[in-house]
Coordinates of C-alpha atoms in Angstrom, one line a residue:
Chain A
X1 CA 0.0 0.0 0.0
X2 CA 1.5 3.5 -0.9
X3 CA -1.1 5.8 0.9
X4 CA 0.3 7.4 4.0
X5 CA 0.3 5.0 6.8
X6 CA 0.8 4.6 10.3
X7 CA 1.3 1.5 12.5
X8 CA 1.5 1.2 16.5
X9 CA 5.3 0.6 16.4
X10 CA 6.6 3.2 14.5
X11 CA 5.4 5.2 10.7
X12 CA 6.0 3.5 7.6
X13 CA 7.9 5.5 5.2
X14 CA 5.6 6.9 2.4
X15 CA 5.6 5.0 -1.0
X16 CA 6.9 2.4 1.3
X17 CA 5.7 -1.0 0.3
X18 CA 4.9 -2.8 3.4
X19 CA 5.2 -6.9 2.8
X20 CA 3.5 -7.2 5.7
X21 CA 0.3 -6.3 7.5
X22 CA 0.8 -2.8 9.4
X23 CA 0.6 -3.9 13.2
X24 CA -2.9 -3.2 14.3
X25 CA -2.5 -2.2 18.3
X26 CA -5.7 -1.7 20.9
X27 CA -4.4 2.1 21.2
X28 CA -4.6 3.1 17.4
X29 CA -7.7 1.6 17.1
X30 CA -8.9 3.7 19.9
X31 CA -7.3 6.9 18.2
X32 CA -9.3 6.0 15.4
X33 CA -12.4 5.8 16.8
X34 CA -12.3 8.7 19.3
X35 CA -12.0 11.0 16.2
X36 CA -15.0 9.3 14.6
X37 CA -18.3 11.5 15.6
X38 CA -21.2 9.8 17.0
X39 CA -24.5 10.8 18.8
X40 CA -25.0 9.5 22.2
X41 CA -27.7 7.5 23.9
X42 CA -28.7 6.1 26.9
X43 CA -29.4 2.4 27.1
X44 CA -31.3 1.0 30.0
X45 CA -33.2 -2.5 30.9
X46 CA -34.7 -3.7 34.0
X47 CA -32.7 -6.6 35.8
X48 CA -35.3 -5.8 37.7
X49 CA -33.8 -3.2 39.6
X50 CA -32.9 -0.2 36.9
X51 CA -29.6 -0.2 35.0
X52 CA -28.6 1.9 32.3
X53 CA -25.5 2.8 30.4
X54 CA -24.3 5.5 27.8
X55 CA -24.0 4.4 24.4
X56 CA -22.5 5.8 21.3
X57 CA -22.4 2.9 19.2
X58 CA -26.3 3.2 18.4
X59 CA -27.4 3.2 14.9
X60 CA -30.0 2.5 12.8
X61 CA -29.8 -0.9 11.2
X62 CA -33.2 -1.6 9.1
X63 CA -36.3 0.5 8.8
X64 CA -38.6 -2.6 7.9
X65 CA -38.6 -3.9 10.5
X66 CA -37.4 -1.0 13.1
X67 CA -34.2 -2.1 13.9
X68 CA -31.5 -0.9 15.5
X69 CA -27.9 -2.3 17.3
X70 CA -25.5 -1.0 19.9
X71 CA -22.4 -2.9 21.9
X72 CA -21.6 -3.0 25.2
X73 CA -18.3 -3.7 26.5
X74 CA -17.0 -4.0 30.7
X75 CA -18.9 -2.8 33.3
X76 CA -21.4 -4.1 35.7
X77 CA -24.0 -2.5 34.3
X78 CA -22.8 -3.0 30.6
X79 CA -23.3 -6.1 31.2
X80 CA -26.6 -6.1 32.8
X81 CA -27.9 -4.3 29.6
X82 CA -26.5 -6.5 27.6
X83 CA -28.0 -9.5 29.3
X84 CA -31.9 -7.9 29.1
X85 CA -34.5 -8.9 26.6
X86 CA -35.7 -5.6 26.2
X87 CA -34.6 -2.6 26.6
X88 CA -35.1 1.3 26.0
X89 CA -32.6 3.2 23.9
X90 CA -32.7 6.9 24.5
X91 CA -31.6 9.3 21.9
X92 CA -29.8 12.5 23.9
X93 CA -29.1 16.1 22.9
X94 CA -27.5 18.9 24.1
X95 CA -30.0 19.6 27.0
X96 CA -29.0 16.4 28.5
X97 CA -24.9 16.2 28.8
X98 CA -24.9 15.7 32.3
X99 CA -27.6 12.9 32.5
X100 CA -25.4 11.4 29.4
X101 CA -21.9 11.8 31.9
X102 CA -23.9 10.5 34.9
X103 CA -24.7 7.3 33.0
X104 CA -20.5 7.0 31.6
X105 CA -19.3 7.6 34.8
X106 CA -19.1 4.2 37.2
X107 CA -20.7 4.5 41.1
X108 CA -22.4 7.9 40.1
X109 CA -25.9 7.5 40.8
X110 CA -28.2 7.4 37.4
X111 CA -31.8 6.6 38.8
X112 CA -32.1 9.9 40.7
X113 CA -35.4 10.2 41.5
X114 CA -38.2 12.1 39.5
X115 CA -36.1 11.7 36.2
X116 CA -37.5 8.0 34.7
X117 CA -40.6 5.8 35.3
X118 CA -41.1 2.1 34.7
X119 CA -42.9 1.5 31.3
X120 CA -45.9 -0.5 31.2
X121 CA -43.8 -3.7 31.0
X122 CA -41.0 -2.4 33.4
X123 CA -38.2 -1.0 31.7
X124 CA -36.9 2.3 33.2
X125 CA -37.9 5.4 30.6
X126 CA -36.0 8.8 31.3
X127 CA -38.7 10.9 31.2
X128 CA -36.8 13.9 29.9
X129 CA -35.2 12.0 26.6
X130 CA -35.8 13.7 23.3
X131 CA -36.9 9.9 22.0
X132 CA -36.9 6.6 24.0
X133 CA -37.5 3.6 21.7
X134 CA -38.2 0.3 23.8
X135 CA -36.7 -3.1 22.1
X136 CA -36.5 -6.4 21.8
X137 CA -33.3 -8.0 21.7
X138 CA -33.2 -10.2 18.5
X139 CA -29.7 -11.0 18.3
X140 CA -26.4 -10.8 20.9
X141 CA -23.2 -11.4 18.8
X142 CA -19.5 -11.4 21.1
X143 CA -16.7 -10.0 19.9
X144 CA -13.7 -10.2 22.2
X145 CA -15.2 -9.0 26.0
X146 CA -17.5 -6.7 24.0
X147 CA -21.2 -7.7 23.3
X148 CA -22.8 -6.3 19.9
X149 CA -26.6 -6.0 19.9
X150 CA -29.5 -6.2 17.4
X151 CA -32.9 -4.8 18.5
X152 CA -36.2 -4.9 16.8
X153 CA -38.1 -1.6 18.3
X154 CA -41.4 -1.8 19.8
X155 CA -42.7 0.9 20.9
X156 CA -41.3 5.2 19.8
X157 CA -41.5 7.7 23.2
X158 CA -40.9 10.9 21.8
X159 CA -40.5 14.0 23.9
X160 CA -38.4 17.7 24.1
X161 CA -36.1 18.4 21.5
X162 CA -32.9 20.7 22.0
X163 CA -30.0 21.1 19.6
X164 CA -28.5 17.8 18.7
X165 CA -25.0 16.5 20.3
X166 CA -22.5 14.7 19.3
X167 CA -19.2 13.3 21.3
X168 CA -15.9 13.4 19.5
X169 CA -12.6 13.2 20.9
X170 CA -13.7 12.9 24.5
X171 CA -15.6 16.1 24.2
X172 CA -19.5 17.0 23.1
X173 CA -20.2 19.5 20.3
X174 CA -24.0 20.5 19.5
X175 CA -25.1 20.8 15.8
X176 CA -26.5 24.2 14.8
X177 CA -27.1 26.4 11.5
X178 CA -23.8 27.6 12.1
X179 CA -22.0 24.6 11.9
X180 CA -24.0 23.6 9.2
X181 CA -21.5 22.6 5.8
X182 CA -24.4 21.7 3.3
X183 CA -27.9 19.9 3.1
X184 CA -28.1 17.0 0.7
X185 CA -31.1 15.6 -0.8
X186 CA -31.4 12.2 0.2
X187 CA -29.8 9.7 2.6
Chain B
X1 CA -46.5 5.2 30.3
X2 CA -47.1 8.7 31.1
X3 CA -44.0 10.4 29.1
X4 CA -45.2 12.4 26.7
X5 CA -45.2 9.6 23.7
X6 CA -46.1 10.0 19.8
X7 CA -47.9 7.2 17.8
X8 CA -47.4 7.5 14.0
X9 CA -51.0 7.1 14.0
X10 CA -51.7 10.2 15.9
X11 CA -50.7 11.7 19.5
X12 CA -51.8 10.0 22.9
X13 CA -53.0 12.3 25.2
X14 CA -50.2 13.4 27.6
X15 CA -50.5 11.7 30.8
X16 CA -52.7 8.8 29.4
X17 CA -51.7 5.8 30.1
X18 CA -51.4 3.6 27.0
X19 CA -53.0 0.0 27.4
X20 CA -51.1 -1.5 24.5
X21 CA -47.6 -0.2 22.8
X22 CA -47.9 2.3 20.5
X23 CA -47.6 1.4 17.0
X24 CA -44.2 2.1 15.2
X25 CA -44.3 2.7 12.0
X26 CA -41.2 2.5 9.9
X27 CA -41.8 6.5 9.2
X28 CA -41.4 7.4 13.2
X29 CA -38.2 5.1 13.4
X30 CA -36.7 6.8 10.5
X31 CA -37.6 10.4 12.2
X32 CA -35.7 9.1 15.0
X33 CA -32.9 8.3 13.4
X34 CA -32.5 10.8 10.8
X35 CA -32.1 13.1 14.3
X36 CA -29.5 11.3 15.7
X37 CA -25.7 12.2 14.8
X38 CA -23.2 10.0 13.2
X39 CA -19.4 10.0 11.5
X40 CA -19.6 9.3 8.1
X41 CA -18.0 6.5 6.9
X42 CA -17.2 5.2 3.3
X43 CA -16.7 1.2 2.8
X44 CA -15.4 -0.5 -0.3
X45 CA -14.5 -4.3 -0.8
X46 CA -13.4 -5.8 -4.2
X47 CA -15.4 -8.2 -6.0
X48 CA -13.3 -8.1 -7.2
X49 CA -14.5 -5.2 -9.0
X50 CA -13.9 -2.2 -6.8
X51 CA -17.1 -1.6 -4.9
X52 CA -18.2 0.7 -2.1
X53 CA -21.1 2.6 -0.1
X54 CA -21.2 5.5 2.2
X55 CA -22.2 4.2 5.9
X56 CA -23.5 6.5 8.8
X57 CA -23.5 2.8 11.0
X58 CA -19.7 2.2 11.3
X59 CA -19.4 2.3 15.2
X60 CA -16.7 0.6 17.2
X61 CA -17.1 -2.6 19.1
X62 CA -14.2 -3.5 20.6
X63 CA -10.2 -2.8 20.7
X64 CA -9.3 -6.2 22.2
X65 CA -9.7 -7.6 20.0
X66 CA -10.1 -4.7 17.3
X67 CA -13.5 -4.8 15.9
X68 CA -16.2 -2.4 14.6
X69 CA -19.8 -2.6 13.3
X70 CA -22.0 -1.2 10.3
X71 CA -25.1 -2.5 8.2
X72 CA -25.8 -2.5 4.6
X73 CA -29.6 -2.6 3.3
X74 CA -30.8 -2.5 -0.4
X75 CA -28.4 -1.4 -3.4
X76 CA -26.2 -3.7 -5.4
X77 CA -23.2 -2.3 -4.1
X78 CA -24.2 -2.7 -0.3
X79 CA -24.7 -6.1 -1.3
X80 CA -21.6 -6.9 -2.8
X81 CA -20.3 -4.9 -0.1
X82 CA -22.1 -7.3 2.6
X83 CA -20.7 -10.6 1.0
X84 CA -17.4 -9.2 0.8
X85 CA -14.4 -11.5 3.5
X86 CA -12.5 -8.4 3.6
X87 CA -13.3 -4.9 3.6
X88 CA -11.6 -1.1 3.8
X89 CA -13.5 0.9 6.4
X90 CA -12.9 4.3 5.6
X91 CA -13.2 7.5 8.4
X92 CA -14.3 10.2 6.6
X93 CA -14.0 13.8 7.3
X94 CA -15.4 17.3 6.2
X95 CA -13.1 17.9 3.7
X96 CA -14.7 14.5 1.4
X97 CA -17.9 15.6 1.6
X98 CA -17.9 15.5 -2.3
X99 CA -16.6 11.7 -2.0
X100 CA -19.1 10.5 0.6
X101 CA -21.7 12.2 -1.6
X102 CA -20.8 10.1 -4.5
X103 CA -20.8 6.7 -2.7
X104 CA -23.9 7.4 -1.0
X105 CA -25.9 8.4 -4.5
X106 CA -26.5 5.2 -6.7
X107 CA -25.1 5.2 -10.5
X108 CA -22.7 7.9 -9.9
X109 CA -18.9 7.4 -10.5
X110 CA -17.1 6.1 -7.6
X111 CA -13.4 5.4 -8.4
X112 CA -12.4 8.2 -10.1
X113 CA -8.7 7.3 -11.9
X114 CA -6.1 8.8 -8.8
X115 CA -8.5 8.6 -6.0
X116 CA -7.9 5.1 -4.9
X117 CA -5.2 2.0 -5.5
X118 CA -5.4 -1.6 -4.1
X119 CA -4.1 -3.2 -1.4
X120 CA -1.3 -5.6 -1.4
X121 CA -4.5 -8.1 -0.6
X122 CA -6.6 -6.4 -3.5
X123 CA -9.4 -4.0 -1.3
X124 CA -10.0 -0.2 -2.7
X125 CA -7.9 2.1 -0.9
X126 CA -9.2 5.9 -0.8
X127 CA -6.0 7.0 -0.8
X128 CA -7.1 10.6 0.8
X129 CA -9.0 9.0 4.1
X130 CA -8.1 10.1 7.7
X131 CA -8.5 6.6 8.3
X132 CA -8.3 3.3 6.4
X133 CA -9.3 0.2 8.2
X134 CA -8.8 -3.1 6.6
X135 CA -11.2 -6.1 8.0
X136 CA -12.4 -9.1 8.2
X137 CA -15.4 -9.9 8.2
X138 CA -16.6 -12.4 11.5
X139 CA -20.0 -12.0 11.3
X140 CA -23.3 -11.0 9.2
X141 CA -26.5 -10.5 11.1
X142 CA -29.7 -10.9 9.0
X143 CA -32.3 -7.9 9.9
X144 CA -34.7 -7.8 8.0
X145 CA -34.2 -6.7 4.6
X146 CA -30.4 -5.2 5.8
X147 CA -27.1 -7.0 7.3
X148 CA -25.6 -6.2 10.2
X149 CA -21.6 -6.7 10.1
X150 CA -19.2 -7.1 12.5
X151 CA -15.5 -7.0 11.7
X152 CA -12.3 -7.7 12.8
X153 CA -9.7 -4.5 12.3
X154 CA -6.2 -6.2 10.4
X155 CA -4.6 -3.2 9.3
X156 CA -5.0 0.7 9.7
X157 CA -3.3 3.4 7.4
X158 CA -3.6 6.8 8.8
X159 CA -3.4 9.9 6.4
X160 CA -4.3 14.0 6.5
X161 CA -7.1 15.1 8.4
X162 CA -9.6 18.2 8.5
X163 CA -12.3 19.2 10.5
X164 CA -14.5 16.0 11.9
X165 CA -17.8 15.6 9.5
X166 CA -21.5 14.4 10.9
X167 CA -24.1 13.5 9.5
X168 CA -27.8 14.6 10.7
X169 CA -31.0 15.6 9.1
X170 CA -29.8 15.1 5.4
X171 CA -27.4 17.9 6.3
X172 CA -23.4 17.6 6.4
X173 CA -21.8 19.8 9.9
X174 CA -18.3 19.9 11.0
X175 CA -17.1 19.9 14.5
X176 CA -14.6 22.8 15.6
X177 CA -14.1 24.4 18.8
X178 CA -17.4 26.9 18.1
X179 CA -19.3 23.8 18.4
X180 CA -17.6 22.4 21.4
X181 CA -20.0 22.5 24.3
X182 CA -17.3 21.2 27.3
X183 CA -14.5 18.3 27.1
X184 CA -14.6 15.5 29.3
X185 CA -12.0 13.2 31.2
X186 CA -12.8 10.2 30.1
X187 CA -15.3 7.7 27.5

């Protein structure tokens, strides 16, 4: 390969022809991904006691039927989650960054009271969340110590909107018309 | 549930208490989704034709070992690009807007003559990414009328970077510090 690279031990020249595989390490692949935008979300279940965990793995997987998947990795509560047959996935914005750092931070307390309420069929629903889509877990696939999830959603809370948010490079940003590059037509 | 809820069919009255889920339609789940940020990624395989789509599901799953997700639904290419062992995960960033356009519009040109070479195991390189990462493939999840993949991470080739690109509401933003709304210590 002659495009600029990079491996873990050390750069490769450029035109360099590399005979080998670059050396993939657990760090560059987290260097990757932490400068790879995604919106955030709160995932929570009922074991039966409330458990919930901040996601930012969530995306949309099929539209017919709603489907959607997320991983979980480490963690008490990660794997809690994980372990549920339903669950709600909130989608969070801007108003909500500290409800989003309660649920990323281990021991802080998440189920402070007055903020969520059991659904109909149990599940913990944050009461504040922009949209809260309860799921059945269709499919658990493990990769390494990390669990990835497909969901087929049930039922579609929606509720306050603020500006969107987005976490990139252990930081949030929030989407507005001024950071706004174009609008495209489709998807 | 008494949060204040939306049925495509029509609103429930806030603070009644629904006997029976609401309905999802596949309309509500793709409002949901079309509000909720993500990178922008652009996958090719070779089939061995050079193929490859644009992907706002590319999310990582876990670094030990390295492994990331995204799904593919309808379009020859996402297809060839779901049956593919092997595939080149590309980061993308705000200044390929024009290049994740292409791969995300059907029948336009996609490997332009100098925008791409193969690997020395035959996958389409973009040769400007932030980020190339060549996988394998260990596992496709049937949903519905889409896949859900999850891959191994072999190889990563680093190259320039701009401002960080997301997707939301058919629009294109980039993230710079105006955007920033506070950092954080840790994921």
């Amino acid at each position: 390969m002659t495009a600029p690279t990079e491996s873990a031990a050390g750069s490769t020249a450029e035109g360099a022809e590399p005979q080998h595989p670059l050396h993939v390490t657990n760090e560059l692949f987290r260097v990757a991904f932490r400068h790879h935008p995604a919106g955030v979300a709160i995932v929570t279940a009922a074991d039966p006691e409330p458990v919930g965990i901040t996601a930012s793995s969530v995306a949309s997987v099929s539209a017919d039927p709603p489907a959607l998947s997320f991983s979980v990795s480490g963690g008490h509560s990660a794997g809690r989650v994980a372990a549920a047959d339903t669950v709600v996935v909130h989608l969070m914005d801007a108003a909500h960054i500290d409800t989003v750092k309660a649920y990323a931070t281990p021991g802080t307390e998440r189920f402070a009271d007055g903020t969520w309420e059991p659904a109909a069929t149990g599940e913990p629903v944050l009461k504040d969340a922009p949209w809260a889509l309860r799921c059945r877990v269709i499919e658990r696939v493990p990769v390494g110590s990390s669990i990835l999830v497909a969901a087929e959603v049930l039922e579609i809370l929606r509720g306050e909107h603020s500006e969107p948010m987005v976490y990139h490079n252990r930081a949030f940003h929030r989407l507005t018309e001024t950071s706004l590059i174009q609008s495209r037509d489709e998807v």
